[in-house]
N, CA, C and O atoms as CSV, one atom per row, in Angstrom:
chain,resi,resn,atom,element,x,y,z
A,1,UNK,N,N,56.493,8.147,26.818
A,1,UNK,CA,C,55.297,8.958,26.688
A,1,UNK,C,C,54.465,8.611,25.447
A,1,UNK,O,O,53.569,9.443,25.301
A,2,UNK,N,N,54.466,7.666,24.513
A,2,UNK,CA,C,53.853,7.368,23.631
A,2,UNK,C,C,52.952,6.558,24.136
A,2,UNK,O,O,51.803,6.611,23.697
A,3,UNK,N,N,53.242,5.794,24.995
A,3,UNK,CA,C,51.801,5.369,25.555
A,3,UNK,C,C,50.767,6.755,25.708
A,3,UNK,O,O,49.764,6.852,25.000
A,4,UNK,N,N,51.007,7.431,26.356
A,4,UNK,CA,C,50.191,8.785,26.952
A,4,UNK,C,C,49.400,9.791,25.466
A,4,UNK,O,O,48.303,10.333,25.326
A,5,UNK,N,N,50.630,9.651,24.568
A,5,UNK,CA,C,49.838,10.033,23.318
A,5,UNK,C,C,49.222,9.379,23.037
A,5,UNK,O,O,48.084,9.836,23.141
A,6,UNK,N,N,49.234,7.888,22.479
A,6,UNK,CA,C,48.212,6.879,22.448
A,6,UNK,C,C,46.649,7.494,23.324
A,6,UNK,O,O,45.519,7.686,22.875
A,7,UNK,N,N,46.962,7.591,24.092
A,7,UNK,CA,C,45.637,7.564,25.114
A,7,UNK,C,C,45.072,9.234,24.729
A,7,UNK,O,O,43.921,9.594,24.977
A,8,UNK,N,N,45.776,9.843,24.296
A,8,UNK,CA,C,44.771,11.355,23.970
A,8,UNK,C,C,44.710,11.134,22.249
A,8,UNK,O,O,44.122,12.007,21.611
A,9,UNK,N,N,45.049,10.482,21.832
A,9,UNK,CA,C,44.939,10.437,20.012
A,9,UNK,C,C,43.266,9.244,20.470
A,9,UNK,O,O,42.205,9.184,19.849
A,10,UNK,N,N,43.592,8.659,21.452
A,10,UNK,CA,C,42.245,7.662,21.290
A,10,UNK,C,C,41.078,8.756,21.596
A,10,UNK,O,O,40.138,9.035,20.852
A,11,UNK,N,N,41.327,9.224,22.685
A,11,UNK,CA,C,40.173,10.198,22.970
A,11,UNK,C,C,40.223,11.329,21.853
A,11,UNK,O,O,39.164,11.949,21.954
A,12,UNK,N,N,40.761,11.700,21.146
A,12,UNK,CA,C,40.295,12.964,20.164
A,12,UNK,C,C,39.745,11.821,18.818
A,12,UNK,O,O,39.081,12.400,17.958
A,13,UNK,N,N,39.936,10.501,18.613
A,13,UNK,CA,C,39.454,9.651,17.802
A,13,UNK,C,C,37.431,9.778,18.845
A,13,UNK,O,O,36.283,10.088,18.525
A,14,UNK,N,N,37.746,9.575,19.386
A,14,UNK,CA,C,36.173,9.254,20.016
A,14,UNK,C,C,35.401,10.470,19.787
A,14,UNK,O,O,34.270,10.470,19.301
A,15,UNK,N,N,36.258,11.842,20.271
A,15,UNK,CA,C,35.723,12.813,20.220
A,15,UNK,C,C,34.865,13.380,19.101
A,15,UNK,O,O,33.847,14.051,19.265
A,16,UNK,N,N,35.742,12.803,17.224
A,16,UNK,CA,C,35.870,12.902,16.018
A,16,UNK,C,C,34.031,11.617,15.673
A,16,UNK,O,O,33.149,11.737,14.823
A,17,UNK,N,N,34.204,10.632,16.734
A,17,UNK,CA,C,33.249,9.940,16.685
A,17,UNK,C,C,32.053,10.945,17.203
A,17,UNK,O,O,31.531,11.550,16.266
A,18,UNK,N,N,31.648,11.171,18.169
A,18,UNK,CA,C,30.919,12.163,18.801
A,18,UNK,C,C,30.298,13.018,17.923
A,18,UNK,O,O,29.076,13.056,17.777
A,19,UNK,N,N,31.245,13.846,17.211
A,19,UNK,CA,C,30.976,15.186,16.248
A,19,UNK,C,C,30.126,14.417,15.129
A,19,UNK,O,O,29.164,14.892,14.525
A,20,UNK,N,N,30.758,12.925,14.944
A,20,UNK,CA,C,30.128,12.413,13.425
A,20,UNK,C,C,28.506,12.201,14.165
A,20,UNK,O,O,27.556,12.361,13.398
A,21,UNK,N,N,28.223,11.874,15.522
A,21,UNK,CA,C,26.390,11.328,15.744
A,21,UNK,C,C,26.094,12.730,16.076
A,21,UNK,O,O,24.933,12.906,15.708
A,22,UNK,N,N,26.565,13.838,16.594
A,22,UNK,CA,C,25.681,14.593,16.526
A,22,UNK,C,C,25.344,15.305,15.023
A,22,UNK,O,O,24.300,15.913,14.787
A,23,UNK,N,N,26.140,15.158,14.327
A,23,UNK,CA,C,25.880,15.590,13.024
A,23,UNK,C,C,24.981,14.688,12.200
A,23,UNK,O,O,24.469,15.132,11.173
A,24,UNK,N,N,24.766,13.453,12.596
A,24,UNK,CA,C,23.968,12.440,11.825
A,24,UNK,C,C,22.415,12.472,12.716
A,24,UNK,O,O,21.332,11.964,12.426
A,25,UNK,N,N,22.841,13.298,13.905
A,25,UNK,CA,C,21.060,13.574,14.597
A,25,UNK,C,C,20.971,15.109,14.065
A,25,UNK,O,O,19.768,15.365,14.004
A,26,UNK,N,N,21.616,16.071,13.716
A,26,UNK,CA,C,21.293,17.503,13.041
A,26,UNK,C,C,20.236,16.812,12.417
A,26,UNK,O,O,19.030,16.856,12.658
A,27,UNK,N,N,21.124,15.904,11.233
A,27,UNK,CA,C,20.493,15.855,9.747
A,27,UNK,C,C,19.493,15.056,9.753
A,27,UNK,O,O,18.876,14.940,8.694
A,28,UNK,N,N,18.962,14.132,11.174
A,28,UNK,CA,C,17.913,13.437,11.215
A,28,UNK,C,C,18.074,12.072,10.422
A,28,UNK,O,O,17.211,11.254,10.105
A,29,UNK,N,N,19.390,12.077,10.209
A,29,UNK,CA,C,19.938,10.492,9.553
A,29,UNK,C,C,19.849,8.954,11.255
A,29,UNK,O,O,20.803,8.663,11.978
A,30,UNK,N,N,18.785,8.510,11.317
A,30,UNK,CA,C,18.880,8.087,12.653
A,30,UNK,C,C,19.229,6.602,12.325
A,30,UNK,O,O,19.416,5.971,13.365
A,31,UNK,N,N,19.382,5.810,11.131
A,31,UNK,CA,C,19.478,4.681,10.976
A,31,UNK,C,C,21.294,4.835,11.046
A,31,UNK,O,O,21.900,4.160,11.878
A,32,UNK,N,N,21.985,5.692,10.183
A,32,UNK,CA,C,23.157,5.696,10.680
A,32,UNK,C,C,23.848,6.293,12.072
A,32,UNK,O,O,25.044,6.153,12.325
A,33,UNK,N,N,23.008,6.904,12.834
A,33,UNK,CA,C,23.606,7.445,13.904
A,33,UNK,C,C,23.626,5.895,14.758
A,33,UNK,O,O,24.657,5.511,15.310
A,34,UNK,N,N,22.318,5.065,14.776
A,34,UNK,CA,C,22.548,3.780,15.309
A,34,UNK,C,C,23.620,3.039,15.662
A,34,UNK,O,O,24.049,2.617,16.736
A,35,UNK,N,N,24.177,2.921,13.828
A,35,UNK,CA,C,25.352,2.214,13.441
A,35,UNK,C,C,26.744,3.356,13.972
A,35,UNK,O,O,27.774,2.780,14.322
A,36,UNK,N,N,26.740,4.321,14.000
A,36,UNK,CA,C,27.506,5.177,14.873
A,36,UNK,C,C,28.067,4.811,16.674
A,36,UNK,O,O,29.007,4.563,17.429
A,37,UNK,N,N,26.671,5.021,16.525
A,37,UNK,CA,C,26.624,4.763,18.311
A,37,UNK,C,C,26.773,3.490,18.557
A,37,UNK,O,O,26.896,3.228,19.754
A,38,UNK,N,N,26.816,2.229,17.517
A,38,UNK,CA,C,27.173,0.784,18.140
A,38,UNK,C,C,29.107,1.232,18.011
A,38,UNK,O,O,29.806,0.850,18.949
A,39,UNK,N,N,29.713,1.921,16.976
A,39,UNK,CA,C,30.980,1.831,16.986
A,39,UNK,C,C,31.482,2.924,18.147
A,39,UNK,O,O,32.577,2.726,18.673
A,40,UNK,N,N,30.871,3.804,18.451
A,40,UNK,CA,C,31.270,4.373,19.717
A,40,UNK,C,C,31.587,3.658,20.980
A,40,UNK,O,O,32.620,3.675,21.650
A,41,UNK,N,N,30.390,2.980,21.166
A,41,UNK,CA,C,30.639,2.176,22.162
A,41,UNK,C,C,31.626,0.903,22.398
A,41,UNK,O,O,32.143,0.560,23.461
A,42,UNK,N,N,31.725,0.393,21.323
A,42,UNK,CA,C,33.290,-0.573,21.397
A,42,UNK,C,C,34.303,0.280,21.295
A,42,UNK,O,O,35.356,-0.295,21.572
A,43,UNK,N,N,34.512,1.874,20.901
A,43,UNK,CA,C,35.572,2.802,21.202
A,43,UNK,C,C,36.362,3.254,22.815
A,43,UNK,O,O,37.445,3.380,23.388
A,44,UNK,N,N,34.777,3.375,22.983
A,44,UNK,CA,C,34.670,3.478,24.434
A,44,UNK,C,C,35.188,2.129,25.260
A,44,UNK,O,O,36.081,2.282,26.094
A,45,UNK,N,N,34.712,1.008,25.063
A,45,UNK,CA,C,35.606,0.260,25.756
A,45,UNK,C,C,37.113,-0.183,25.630
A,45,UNK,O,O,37.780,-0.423,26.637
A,46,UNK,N,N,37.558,-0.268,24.520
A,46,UNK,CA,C,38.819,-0.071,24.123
A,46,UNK,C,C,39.612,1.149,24.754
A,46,UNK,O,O,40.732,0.899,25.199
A,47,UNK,N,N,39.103,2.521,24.837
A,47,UNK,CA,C,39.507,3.143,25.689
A,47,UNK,C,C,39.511,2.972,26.851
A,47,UNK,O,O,40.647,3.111,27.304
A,48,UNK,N,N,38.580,2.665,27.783
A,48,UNK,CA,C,38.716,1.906,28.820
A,48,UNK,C,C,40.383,1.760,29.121
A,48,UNK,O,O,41.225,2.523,29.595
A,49,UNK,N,N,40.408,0.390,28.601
A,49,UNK,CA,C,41.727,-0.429,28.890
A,49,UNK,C,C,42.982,0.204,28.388
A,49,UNK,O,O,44.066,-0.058,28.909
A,50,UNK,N,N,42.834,1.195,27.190
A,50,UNK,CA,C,44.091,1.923,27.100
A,50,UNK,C,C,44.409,3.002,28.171
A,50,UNK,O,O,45.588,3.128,28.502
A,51,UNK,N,N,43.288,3.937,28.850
A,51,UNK,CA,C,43.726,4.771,29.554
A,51,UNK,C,C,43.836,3.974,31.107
A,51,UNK,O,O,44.500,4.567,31.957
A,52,UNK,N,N,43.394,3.055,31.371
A,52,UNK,CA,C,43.813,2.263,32.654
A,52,UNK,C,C,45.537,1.804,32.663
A,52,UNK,O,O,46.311,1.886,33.616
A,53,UNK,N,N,45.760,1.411,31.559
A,53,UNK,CA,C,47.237,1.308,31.418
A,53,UNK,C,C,48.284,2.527,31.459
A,53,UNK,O,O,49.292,2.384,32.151
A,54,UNK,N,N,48.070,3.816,30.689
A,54,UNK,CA,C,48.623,4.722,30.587
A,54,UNK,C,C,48.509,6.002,31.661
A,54,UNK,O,O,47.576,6.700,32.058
A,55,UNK,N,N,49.434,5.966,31.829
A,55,UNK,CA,C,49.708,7.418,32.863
A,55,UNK,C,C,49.437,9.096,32.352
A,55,UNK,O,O,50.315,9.738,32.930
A,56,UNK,N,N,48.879,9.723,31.800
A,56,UNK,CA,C,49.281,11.200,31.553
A,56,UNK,C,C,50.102,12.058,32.348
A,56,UNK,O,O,50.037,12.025,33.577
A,57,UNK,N,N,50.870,12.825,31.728
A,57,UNK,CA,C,51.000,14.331,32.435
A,57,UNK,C,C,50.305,15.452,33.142
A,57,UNK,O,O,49.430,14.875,33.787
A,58,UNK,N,N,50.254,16.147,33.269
A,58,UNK,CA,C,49.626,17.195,34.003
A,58,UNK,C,C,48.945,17.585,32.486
A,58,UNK,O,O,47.717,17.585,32.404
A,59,UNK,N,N,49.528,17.821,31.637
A,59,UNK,CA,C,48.841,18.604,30.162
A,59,UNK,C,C,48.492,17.716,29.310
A,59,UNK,O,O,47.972,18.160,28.287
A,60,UNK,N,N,48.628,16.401,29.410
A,60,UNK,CA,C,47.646,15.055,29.051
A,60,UNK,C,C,46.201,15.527,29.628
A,60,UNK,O,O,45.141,15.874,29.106
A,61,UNK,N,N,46.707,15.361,31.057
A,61,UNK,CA,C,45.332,15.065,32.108
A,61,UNK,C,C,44.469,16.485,31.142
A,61,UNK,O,O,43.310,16.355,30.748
A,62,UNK,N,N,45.135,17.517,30.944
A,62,UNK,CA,C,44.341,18.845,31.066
A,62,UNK,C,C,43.505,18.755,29.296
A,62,UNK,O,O,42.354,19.056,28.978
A,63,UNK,N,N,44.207,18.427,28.774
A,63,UNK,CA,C,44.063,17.763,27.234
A,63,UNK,C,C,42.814,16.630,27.220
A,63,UNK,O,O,41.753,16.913,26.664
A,64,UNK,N,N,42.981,15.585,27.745
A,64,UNK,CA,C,41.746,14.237,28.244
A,64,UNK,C,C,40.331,15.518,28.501
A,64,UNK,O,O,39.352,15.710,27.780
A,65,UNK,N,N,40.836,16.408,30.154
A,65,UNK,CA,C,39.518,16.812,30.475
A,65,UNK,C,C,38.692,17.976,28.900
A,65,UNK,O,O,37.482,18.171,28.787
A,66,UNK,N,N,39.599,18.446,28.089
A,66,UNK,CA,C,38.906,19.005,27.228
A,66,UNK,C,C,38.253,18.251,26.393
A,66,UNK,O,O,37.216,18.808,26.034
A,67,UNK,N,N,38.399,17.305,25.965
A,67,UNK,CA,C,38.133,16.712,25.079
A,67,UNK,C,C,36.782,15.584,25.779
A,67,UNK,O,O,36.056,15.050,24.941
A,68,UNK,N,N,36.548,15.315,27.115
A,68,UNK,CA,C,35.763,15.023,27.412
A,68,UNK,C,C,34.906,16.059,27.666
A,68,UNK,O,O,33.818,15.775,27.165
A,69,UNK,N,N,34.878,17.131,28.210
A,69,UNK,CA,C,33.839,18.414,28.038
A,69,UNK,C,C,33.266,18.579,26.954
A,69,UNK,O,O,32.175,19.149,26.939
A,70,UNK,N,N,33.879,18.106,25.749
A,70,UNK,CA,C,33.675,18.888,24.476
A,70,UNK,C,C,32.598,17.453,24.018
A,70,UNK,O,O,31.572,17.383,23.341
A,71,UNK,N,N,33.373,16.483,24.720
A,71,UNK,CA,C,32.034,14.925,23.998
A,71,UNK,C,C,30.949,15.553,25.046
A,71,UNK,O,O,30.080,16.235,24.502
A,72,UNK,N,N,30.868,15.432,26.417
A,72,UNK,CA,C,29.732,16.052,26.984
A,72,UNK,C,C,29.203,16.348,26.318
A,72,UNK,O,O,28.116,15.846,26.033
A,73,UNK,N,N,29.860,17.561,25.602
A,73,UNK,CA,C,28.626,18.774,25.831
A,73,UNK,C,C,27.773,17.944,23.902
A,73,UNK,O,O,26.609,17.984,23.502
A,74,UNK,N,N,28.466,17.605,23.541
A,74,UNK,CA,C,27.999,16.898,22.216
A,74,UNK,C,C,27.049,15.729,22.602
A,74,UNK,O,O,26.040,15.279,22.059
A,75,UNK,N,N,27.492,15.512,23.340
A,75,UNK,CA,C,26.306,14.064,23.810
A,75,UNK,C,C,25.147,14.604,24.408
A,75,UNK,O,O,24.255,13.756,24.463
A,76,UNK,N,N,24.804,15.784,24.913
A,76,UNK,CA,C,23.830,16.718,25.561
A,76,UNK,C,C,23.092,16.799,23.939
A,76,UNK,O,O,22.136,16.120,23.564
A,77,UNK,N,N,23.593,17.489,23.402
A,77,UNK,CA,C,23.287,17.930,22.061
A,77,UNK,C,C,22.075,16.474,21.275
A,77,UNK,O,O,20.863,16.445,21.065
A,78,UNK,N,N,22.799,15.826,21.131
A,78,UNK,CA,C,22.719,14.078,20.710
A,78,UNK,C,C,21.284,13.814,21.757
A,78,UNK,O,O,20.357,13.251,21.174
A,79,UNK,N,N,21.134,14.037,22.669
A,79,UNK,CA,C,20.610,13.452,23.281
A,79,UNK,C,C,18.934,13.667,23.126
A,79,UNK,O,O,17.915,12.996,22.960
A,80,UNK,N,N,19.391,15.155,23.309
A,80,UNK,CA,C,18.328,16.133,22.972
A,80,UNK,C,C,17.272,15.685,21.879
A,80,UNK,O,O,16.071,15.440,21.993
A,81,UNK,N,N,18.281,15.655,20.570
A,81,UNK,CA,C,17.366,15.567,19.572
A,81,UNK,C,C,17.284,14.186,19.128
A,81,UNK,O,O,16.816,13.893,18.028
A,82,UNK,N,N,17.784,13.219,20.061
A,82,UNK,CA,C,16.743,11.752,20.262
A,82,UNK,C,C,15.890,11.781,20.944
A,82,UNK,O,O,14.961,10.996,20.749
A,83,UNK,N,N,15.850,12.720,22.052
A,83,UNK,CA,C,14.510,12.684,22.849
A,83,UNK,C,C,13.023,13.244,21.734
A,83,UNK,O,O,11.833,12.954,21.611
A,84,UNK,N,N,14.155,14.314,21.023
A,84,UNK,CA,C,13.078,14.859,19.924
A,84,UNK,C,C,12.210,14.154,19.297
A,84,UNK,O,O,11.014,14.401,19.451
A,85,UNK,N,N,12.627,13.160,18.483
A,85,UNK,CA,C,12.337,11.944,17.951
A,85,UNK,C,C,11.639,11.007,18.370
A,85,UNK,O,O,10.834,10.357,17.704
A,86,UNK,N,N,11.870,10.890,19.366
A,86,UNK,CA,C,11.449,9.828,20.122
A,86,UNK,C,C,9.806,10.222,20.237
A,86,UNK,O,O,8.921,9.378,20.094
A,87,UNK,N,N,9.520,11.857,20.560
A,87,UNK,CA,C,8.455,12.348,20.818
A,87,UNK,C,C,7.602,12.243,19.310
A,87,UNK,O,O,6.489,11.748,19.132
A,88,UNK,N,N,8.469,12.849,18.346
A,88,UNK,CA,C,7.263,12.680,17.779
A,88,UNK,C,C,7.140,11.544,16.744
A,88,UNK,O,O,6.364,11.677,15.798
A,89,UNK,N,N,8.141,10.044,16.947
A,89,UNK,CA,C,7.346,8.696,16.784
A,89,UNK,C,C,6.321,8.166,17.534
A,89,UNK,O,O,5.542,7.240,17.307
A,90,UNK,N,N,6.469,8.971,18.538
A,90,UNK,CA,C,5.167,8.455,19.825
A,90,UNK,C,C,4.001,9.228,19.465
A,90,UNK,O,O,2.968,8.960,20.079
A,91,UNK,N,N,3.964,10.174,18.551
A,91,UNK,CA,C,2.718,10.881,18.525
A,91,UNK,C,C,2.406,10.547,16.771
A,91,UNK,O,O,1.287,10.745,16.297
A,92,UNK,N,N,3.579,10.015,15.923
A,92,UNK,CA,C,2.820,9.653,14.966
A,92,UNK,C,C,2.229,7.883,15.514
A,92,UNK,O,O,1.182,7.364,15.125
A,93,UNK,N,N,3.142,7.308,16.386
A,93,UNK,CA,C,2.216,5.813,16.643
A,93,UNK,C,C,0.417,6.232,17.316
A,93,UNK,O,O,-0.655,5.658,17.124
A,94,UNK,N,N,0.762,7.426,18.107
A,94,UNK,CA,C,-0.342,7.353,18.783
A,94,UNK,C,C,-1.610,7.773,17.867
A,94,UNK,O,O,-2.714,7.350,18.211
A,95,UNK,N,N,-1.473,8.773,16.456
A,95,UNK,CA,C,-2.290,8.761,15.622
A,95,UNK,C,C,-2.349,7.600,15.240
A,95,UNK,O,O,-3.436,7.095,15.518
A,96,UNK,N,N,-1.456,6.739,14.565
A,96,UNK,CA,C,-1.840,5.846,13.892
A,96,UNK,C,C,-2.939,4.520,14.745
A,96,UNK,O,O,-3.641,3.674,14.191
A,97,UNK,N,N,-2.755,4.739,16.096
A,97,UNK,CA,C,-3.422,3.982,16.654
A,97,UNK,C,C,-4.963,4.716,17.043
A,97,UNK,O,O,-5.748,4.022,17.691
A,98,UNK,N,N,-5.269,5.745,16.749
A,98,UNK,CA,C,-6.379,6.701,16.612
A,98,UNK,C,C,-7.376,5.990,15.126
A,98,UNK,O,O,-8.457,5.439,14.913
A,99,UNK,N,N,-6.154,6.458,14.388
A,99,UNK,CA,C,-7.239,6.157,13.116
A,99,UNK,C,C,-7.706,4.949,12.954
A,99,UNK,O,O,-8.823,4.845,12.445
A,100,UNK,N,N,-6.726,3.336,13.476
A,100,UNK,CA,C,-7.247,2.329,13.508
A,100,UNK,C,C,-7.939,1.926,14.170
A,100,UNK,O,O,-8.373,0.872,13.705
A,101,UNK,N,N,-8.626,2.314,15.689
A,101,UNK,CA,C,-9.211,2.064,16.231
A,101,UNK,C,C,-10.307,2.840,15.762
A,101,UNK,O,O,-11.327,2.511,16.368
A,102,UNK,N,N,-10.590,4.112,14.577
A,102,UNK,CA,C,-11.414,4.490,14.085
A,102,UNK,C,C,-12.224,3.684,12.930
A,102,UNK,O,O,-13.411,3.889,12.676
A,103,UNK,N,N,-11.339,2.667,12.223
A,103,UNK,CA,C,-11.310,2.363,11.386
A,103,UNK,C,C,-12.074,0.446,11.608
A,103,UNK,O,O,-12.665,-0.438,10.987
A,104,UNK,N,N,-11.383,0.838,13.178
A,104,UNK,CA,C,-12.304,-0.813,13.177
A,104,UNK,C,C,-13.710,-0.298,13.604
A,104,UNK,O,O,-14.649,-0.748,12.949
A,105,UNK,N,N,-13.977,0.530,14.548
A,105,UNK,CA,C,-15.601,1.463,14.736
A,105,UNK,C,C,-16.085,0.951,13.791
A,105,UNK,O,O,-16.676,-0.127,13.721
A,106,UNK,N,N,-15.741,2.099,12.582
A,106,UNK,CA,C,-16.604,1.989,11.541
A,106,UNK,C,C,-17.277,0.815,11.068
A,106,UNK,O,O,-18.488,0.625,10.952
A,107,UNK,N,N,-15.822,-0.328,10.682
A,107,UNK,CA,C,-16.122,-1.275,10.355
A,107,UNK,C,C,-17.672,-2.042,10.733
A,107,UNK,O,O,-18.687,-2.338,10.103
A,108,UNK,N,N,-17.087,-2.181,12.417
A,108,UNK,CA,C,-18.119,-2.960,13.519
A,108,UNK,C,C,-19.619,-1.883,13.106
A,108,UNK,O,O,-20.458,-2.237,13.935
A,109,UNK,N,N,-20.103,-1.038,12.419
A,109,UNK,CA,C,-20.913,0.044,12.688
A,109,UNK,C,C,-21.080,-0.571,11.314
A,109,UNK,O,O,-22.024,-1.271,11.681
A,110,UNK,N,N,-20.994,-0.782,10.473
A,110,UNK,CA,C,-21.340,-0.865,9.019
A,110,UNK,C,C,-21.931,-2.488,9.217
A,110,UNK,O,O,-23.137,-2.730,9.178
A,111,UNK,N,N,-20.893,-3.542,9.434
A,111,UNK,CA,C,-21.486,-4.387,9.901
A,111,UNK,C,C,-22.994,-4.452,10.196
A,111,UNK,O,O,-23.883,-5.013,9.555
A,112,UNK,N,N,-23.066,-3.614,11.518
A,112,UNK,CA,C,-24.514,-3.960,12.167
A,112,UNK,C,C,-25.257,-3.480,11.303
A,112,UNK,O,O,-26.359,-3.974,11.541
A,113,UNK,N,N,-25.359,-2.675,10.252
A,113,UNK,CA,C,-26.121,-1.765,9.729
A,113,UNK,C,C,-27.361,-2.791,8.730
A,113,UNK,O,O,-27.250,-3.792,8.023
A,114,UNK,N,N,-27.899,-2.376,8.924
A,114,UNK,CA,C,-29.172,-3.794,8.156
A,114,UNK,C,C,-29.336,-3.078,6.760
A,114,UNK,O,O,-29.962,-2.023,6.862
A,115,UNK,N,N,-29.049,-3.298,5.865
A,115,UNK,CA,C,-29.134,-3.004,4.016
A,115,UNK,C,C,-30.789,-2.154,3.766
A,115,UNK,O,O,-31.649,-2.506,4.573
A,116,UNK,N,N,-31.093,-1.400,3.014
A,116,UNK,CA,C,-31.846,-0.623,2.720
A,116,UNK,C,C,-32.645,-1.662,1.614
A,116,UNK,O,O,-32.190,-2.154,0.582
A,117,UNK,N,N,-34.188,-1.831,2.299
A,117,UNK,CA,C,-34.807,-3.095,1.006
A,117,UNK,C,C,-35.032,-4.327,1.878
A,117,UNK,O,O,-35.952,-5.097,1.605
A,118,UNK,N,N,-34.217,-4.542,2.927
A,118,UNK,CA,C,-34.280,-5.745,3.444
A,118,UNK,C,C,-34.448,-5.567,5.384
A,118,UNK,O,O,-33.933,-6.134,6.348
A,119,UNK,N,N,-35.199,-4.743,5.242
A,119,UNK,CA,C,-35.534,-4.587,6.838
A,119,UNK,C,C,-36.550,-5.101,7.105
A,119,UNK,O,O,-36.841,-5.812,6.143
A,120,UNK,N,N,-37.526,-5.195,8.100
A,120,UNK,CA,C,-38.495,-5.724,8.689
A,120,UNK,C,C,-40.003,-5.714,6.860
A,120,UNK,O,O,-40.297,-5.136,5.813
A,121,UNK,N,N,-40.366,-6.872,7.809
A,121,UNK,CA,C,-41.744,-6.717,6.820
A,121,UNK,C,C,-42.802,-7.069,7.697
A,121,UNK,O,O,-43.966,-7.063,7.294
């Protein structure tokens, strides 16, 4: 049965991963949640291949399903407040693409503008 512990110590390791990105999207730390979520995902495959090998018990199996409910519901969480983000980099790009396209106007508008002194004679 140490294989079988193996395989729920990996999943409460992932789980421990989980808790660390949603806590690094609370705090709006998104450059490390990145680096988070690249080590999750080689967790995740490593798990993979350990729980394909290993058998659980009935109170393994019941142990695994909590601990995947509990990443669920954390990855819901996670998800959320990347979508958050996501929204409002799209609305600071979309100002920033406001003011520059304001900014070339002007430009093109000053340009044409003929100097005061030097108009028609």
């Amino acid at each position: 049965m140490t294989a079988a512990r193996d395989v729920i110590a990996e999943y409460e390791q992932l789980l421990l991963r989980s808790t660390q990105m949603l806590g690094l999207a609370r705090e709006g730390d998104w450059a490390r949640l990145v680096e988070e979520e690249s080590a999750y995902v080689v967790a995740v495959e490593t798990l993979k291949h350990s729980d394909a090998n290993g058998s659980l018990d009935a109170r393994g199996m019941t142990r695994k399903a909590e601990v995947l409910e509990r990443i669920l519901e954390q990855d819901v969480e996670t998800r959320r407040r990347l979508e958050a983000r996501r929204e409002e980099l799209s609305e600071l790009i979309g100002g920033n693409r406001r003011q520059l396209n304001a900014n070339r106007a002007y430009r093109a508008g000053s340009a044409m503008a003929v100097p005061i002194g030097q108009g028609r004679k």
